[in-house]
Amino acid sequence: MNIDDIRAADSCLDGHVRRTPLLSSSFLDEIAGKRVIVKPECLQHTGSFKFRGAWNAVSKLSAAQRKQGVIAFSSGNHAQGVAMAAKAIGAPSVIVMPSDAPRQKIDNTRALGGEVILYDRATEDRDKIGARLANDRKLTLIKPFDNPDVIAGQGTVGLEIAEQARAMGIADARVLVPCGGGGLTSGIALALEADAPDFHVHPVEPEGFDDVARSLVSGQIERNPRLSGSICDAIITPSPGELTFPILKRLCGPGLSVPDDDCLRAMTAAFNHLKIVVEPGGAVALAAALYHADQIDGDSVIVVVSGGNVDSPVFADALTRFP
């Protein structure tokens, strides 16, 4: 993986993805005690950054692969991205999703043409399910983060951050990224290494599911002891990827983790002050910036809001508990 892959993905995505803006609010700056700039990928197609990597990967399929179709496993955001990209090129899609995924994500994936197969994330292995289905039905597997084309597509977020921050006169900053398997974080880190080398990337995870932060400390891939128990479903993964971790290890750290309640507070802050809807997993980096600023060096922090696909009851709970 290198910057050339990400620049090639940027050309591939041109005209197909939304170029999301950088947003700011003096109210958020006051909460954090420093300048907070937000990159709202919740405004991307399908409501998350995942469409970038999905389009880059799906668009490279051969005619034979398109005819047979694709398969992906996801808690919902990668699912929707792959389903939408596959539908756009006329390819069937099969999506393996946890049965406890937000209903909106399951319904939207089906509405985008995906054949949804549900599994129990606590007792079943999605990798094995995906591999079996791919083999039996001759489907092309598009992994959610351990795929070079997916990582390159997500890295275009970093290209945009570098260009937009430069236009705003930001020369150095800490960049906080919601992190599951590390596809978005590693892609952004590669892009910023080339285009904004004075920016430093930090992965952010939910408390109790900080496999990336622990892996960066130990220098080897660590796993989460459990795969459920947080409202941040979008970024609960077993461990960082084999492709993503070497990039994370070289370019990122240290990792941060935040409790679920802070994610709900950040969702309310984003709605009140930026007028955007954010899902819990997509809000972890904003929560770190607003409520754990003492752990972040520097005067400016750029926060990626990675998704906005939240069920109405969860969003209502956030607004009610933290008005």
Coordinates of C-alpha atoms in Angstrom, one line a residue:
M1 CA 0.0 0.0 0.0
N2 CA 1.3 3.5 -0.9
I3 CA 0.1 6.9 -1.9
D4 CA -0.1 6.0 -5.5
D5 CA -2.8 3.5 -4.7
I6 CA -4.8 6.2 -3.0
R7 CA -4.4 8.7 -5.8
A8 CA -5.5 6.1 -8.3
A9 CA -8.6 5.5 -6.1
D10 CA -9.3 9.2 -6.0
S11 CA -9.5 9.2 -9.8
C12 CA -11.7 6.1 -9.7
L13 CA -14.1 7.7 -7.2
D14 CA -14.3 11.1 -9.0
G15 CA -17.9 11.7 -9.9
H16 CA -19.2 8.8 -7.8
V17 CA -18.6 9.9 -4.2
R18 CA -19.4 13.1 -2.3
R19 CA -16.6 15.4 -1.3
T20 CA -17.5 16.0 2.3
P21 CA -16.7 19.4 3.8
L22 CA -14.8 20.4 6.9
L23 CA -17.2 21.9 9.6
S24 CA -16.6 23.9 12.7
S25 CA -18.4 25.4 15.6
S26 CA -17.3 27.8 18.3
F27 CA -19.5 25.9 20.7
L28 CA -17.5 22.7 20.1
D29 CA -14.2 24.7 20.4
E30 CA -15.4 25.9 23.8
I31 CA -16.2 22.4 25.0
A32 CA -12.9 21.0 23.9
G33 CA -10.7 24.0 24.8
K34 CA -9.1 23.9 21.4
R35 CA -10.0 24.2 17.8
V36 CA -12.2 21.3 16.6
I37 CA -12.7 20.7 12.9
V38 CA -15.1 17.9 11.8
K39 CA -15.0 15.8 8.6
P40 CA -18.6 14.6 8.3
E41 CA -18.5 11.3 6.4
C42 CA -22.1 10.8 7.7
L43 CA -23.0 12.9 4.7
Q44 CA -21.4 10.4 2.2
H45 CA -23.5 8.1 0.0
T46 CA -25.2 5.4 2.2
G47 CA -24.4 7.5 5.3
S48 CA -20.8 6.5 5.8
F49 CA -17.3 6.6 4.4
K50 CA -17.6 2.9 3.5
F51 CA -19.0 3.7 0.0
R52 CA -15.5 5.0 -1.0
G53 CA -13.7 1.7 -0.5
A54 CA -16.7 -0.3 -1.7
W55 CA -16.8 1.6 -5.0
N56 CA -13.1 1.4 -5.6
A57 CA -13.1 -2.4 -5.0
V58 CA -16.3 -3.2 -6.9
S59 CA -15.5 -1.1 -9.9
K60 CA -12.4 -3.2 -10.5
L61 CA -14.3 -6.5 -10.9
S62 CA -13.9 -8.4 -14.2
A63 CA -17.0 -9.0 -16.3
A64 CA -17.1 -12.6 -15.1
Q65 CA -16.9 -11.5 -11.4
R66 CA -19.7 -9.0 -11.9
K67 CA -21.9 -11.6 -13.4
Q68 CA -21.3 -14.0 -10.5
G69 CA -21.7 -11.3 -7.8
V70 CA -20.0 -10.2 -4.6
I71 CA -20.1 -11.0 -0.9
A72 CA -19.3 -8.9 2.1
F73 CA -19.6 -9.2 5.8
S74 CA -20.4 -6.1 7.8
S75 CA -22.4 -4.7 10.8
G76 CA -24.1 -2.4 8.3
N77 CA -22.0 0.4 6.8
H78 CA -19.7 -1.7 4.6
A79 CA -22.8 -3.7 3.8
Q80 CA -24.7 -0.7 2.4
G81 CA -21.6 0.6 0.6
V82 CA -21.0 -2.8 -1.2
A83 CA -24.7 -3.3 -2.0
M84 CA -25.0 0.2 -3.5
A85 CA -21.8 -0.1 -5.5
A86 CA -22.8 -3.6 -6.8
K87 CA -26.3 -2.4 -7.7
A88 CA -24.8 0.4 -9.7
I89 CA -22.7 -1.9 -11.9
G90 CA -25.4 -4.6 -12.2
A91 CA -23.8 -7.2 -9.9
P92 CA -25.7 -9.3 -7.3
S93 CA -24.6 -8.9 -3.7
V94 CA -24.8 -11.1 -0.7
I95 CA -24.2 -9.5 2.7
V96 CA -23.5 -11.3 5.9
M97 CA -24.6 -9.2 8.9
P98 CA -24.9 -9.7 12.6
S99 CA -28.5 -10.3 13.8
D100 CA -28.1 -7.5 16.4
A101 CA -27.1 -4.9 13.8
P102 CA -29.3 -1.8 13.8
R103 CA -32.6 -2.4 12.0
Q104 CA -32.0 0.6 9.8
K105 CA -28.8 -0.9 8.5
I106 CA -30.3 -4.2 7.7
D107 CA -33.4 -2.7 6.0
N108 CA -31.3 -0.3 4.0
T109 CA -29.0 -3.0 2.8
R110 CA -31.9 -5.0 1.5
A111 CA -33.4 -1.9 -0.1
L112 CA -30.2 -1.4 -2.0
G113 CA -30.5 -4.9 -3.5
G114 CA -28.3 -6.9 -1.1
E115 CA -29.3 -10.4 -0.1
V116 CA -28.9 -10.3 3.7
I117 CA -27.8 -13.3 5.7
L118 CA -27.9 -12.9 9.5
Y119 CA -25.6 -14.5 12.0
D120 CA -24.9 -14.4 15.8
R121 CA -21.7 -12.4 16.3
A122 CA -21.2 -13.9 19.7
T123 CA -21.2 -17.5 18.7
E124 CA -20.6 -17.6 14.9
D125 CA -17.5 -16.7 12.8
R126 CA -18.4 -14.2 10.0
D127 CA -15.1 -14.9 8.2
K128 CA -15.9 -18.6 8.0
I129 CA -19.5 -17.9 6.9
G130 CA -18.3 -15.5 4.2
A131 CA -15.6 -17.9 3.0
R132 CA -18.1 -20.8 2.7
L133 CA -20.6 -18.8 0.8
A134 CA -18.0 -17.3 -1.5
N135 CA -16.7 -20.7 -2.4
D136 CA -20.2 -22.4 -2.8
R137 CA -21.6 -19.6 -4.9
K138 CA -18.5 -18.4 -6.7
L139 CA -18.8 -14.9 -5.2
T140 CA -16.0 -12.4 -5.0
L141 CA -15.3 -11.5 -1.3
I142 CA -14.8 -7.9 -0.5
K143 CA -13.5 -7.6 3.0
P144 CA -14.5 -4.6 5.1
F145 CA -10.9 -3.4 5.8
D146 CA -8.3 -6.0 4.9
N147 CA -8.5 -5.3 1.2
P148 CA -6.0 -3.1 -0.6
D149 CA -8.6 -1.5 -2.9
V150 CA -10.9 -0.8 0.1
I151 CA -8.0 0.8 2.1
A152 CA -7.1 2.9 -0.9
G153 CA -10.7 4.1 -1.3
Q154 CA -10.9 5.0 2.4
G155 CA -7.6 6.9 2.1
T156 CA -9.3 9.5 -0.2
V157 CA -10.7 10.9 3.0
G158 CA -7.2 11.8 4.0
L159 CA -6.4 13.4 0.6
E160 CA -9.5 15.7 1.1
I161 CA -8.5 16.5 4.7
A162 CA -5.0 17.6 3.6
E163 CA -6.3 19.8 0.8
Q164 CA -9.1 21.3 2.8
A165 CA -7.1 21.9 6.0
R166 CA -4.4 23.6 3.9
A167 CA -7.0 26.0 2.4
M168 CA -8.1 26.8 6.0
G169 CA -4.5 27.6 7.0
I170 CA -4.1 24.6 9.3
A171 CA -0.4 23.5 9.1
D172 CA -0.4 20.9 11.9
A173 CA -3.1 19.0 13.7
R174 CA -4.0 15.8 15.5
V175 CA -6.4 13.7 13.4
L176 CA -8.8 11.5 15.3
V177 CA -10.4 8.6 13.4
P178 CA -13.0 6.1 14.5
C179 CA -11.3 2.7 14.2
G180 CA -12.5 -0.8 13.9
G181 CA -10.3 -3.0 11.7
G182 CA -8.3 0.0 10.6
G183 CA -9.1 0.4 7.0
L184 CA -10.1 4.1 7.3
T185 CA -7.4 4.9 9.8
S186 CA -4.6 3.3 7.8
G187 CA -5.8 4.8 4.6
I188 CA -6.0 8.3 6.1
A189 CA -2.6 7.9 7.7
L190 CA -1.0 7.0 4.3
A191 CA -2.6 9.9 2.6
L192 CA -1.5 12.4 5.3
E193 CA 2.0 11.0 5.4
A194 CA 2.4 12.2 1.8
D195 CA 0.2 15.3 1.7
A196 CA 0.3 16.6 5.3
P197 CA 3.3 15.1 7.1
D198 CA 2.9 17.4 10.2
F199 CA -0.6 15.9 10.9
H200 CA -0.6 12.9 13.4
V201 CA -3.3 10.3 13.3
H202 CA -4.8 8.6 16.3
P203 CA -7.3 5.7 16.2
V204 CA -10.3 6.0 18.6
E205 CA -12.3 3.1 19.9
P206 CA -15.0 2.3 22.4
E207 CA -13.9 1.4 25.9
G208 CA -13.6 -2.4 26.3
F209 CA -13.0 -2.8 22.6
D210 CA -9.6 -1.2 22.2
D211 CA -7.8 -3.9 20.3
V212 CA -6.0 -1.4 18.1
A213 CA -4.8 0.8 21.0
R214 CA -3.5 -2.3 22.8
S215 CA -1.9 -3.6 19.6
L216 CA 0.0 -0.4 19.1
V217 CA 1.3 -0.7 22.7
S218 CA 2.4 -4.3 22.4
G219 CA 3.6 -4.1 18.8
Q220 CA 1.6 -7.1 17.7
I221 CA -2.0 -7.8 16.8
E222 CA -4.2 -8.1 19.9
R223 CA -7.8 -9.3 19.9
N224 CA -11.0 -8.2 21.7
P225 CA -12.1 -10.7 24.3
R226 CA -15.7 -10.2 23.2
L227 CA -17.6 -8.9 20.2
S228 CA -20.7 -7.4 21.7
G229 CA -21.7 -5.1 24.6
S230 CA -21.2 -1.7 23.1
I231 CA -23.6 0.6 21.2
C232 CA -20.7 1.4 18.8
D233 CA -21.6 -1.6 16.6
A234 CA -20.0 -0.1 13.5
I235 CA -16.5 -0.4 14.8
I236 CA -16.6 -3.6 16.9
T237 CA -14.2 -6.0 15.2
P238 CA -12.1 -8.9 16.5
S239 CA -8.8 -7.3 15.8
P240 CA -6.9 -5.0 13.5
G241 CA -6.3 -6.4 10.0
E242 CA -3.2 -8.1 8.7
L243 CA -2.9 -5.4 6.0
T244 CA -3.9 -2.5 8.2
F245 CA -1.9 -3.1 11.3
P246 CA 1.6 -2.6 9.8
I247 CA 0.4 0.8 8.5
L248 CA -1.1 1.7 11.8
K249 CA 2.0 0.6 13.7
R250 CA 4.3 2.7 11.5
L251 CA 2.2 5.9 11.3
C252 CA -0.4 6.1 14.1
G253 CA -0.7 6.3 17.8
P254 CA -1.3 6.3 20.6
G255 CA -4.8 5.1 20.5
L256 CA -7.7 6.5 22.5
S257 CA -10.8 5.0 23.9
V258 CA -14.1 6.5 25.1
P259 CA -17.1 5.2 27.1
D260 CA -20.5 4.7 25.3
D261 CA -22.1 7.6 27.2
D262 CA -19.5 10.0 25.8
C263 CA -20.5 8.9 22.3
L264 CA -24.1 9.7 23.0
R265 CA -23.1 13.1 24.4
A266 CA -21.1 13.7 21.2
M267 CA -24.0 12.7 19.0
T268 CA -26.1 15.4 20.7
A269 CA -23.4 18.0 20.4
A270 CA -23.0 17.2 16.7
F271 CA -26.7 17.6 16.2
N272 CA -27.1 20.8 18.2
H273 CA -24.0 22.6 16.9
L274 CA -23.4 21.1 13.4
K275 CA -26.9 19.9 12.5
I276 CA -25.6 16.5 11.5
V277 CA -26.9 13.0 12.6
V278 CA -24.1 10.7 13.8
E279 CA -24.2 7.1 14.9
P280 CA -22.5 6.0 18.1
G281 CA -19.5 4.3 16.4
G282 CA -19.1 7.3 14.1
A283 CA -19.0 9.7 17.1
V284 CA -16.1 8.1 19.1
A285 CA -13.5 10.5 17.7
L286 CA -15.7 13.5 18.3
A287 CA -16.3 12.2 21.9
A288 CA -12.5 12.0 22.4
A289 CA -11.9 15.5 21.1
L290 CA -14.7 17.1 23.2
Y291 CA -14.5 15.2 26.5
H292 CA -10.9 13.8 26.6
A293 CA -9.0 16.8 25.2
D294 CA -6.5 16.5 28.0
Q295 CA -5.1 13.4 26.2
I296 CA -4.6 15.3 22.9
D297 CA -1.6 17.5 22.2
G298 CA -1.8 20.7 20.2
D299 CA -4.2 23.5 19.6
S300 CA -6.1 22.0 16.6
V301 CA -7.8 18.6 16.2
I302 CA -9.5 17.3 13.1
V303 CA -12.2 14.7 13.8
V304 CA -13.6 12.2 11.3
V305 CA -17.3 11.5 11.9
S306 CA -17.4 8.2 10.1
G307 CA -21.1 7.4 9.8
G308 CA -24.7 8.5 10.6
N309 CA -26.7 5.3 10.3
V310 CA -28.4 5.3 13.7
D311 CA -31.7 3.8 14.6
S312 CA -34.3 6.4 15.8
P313 CA -34.6 5.1 19.4
V314 CA -30.9 5.3 20.0
F315 CA -30.7 8.8 18.5
A316 CA -33.7 9.8 20.6
D317 CA -32.1 8.4 23.7
A318 CA -28.9 10.4 23.1
L319 CA -30.9 13.7 22.7
T320 CA -33.1 12.9 25.8
R321 CA -30.2 11.9 28.1
F322 CA -27.8 14.6 27.0
P323 CA -29.9 17.6 25.8

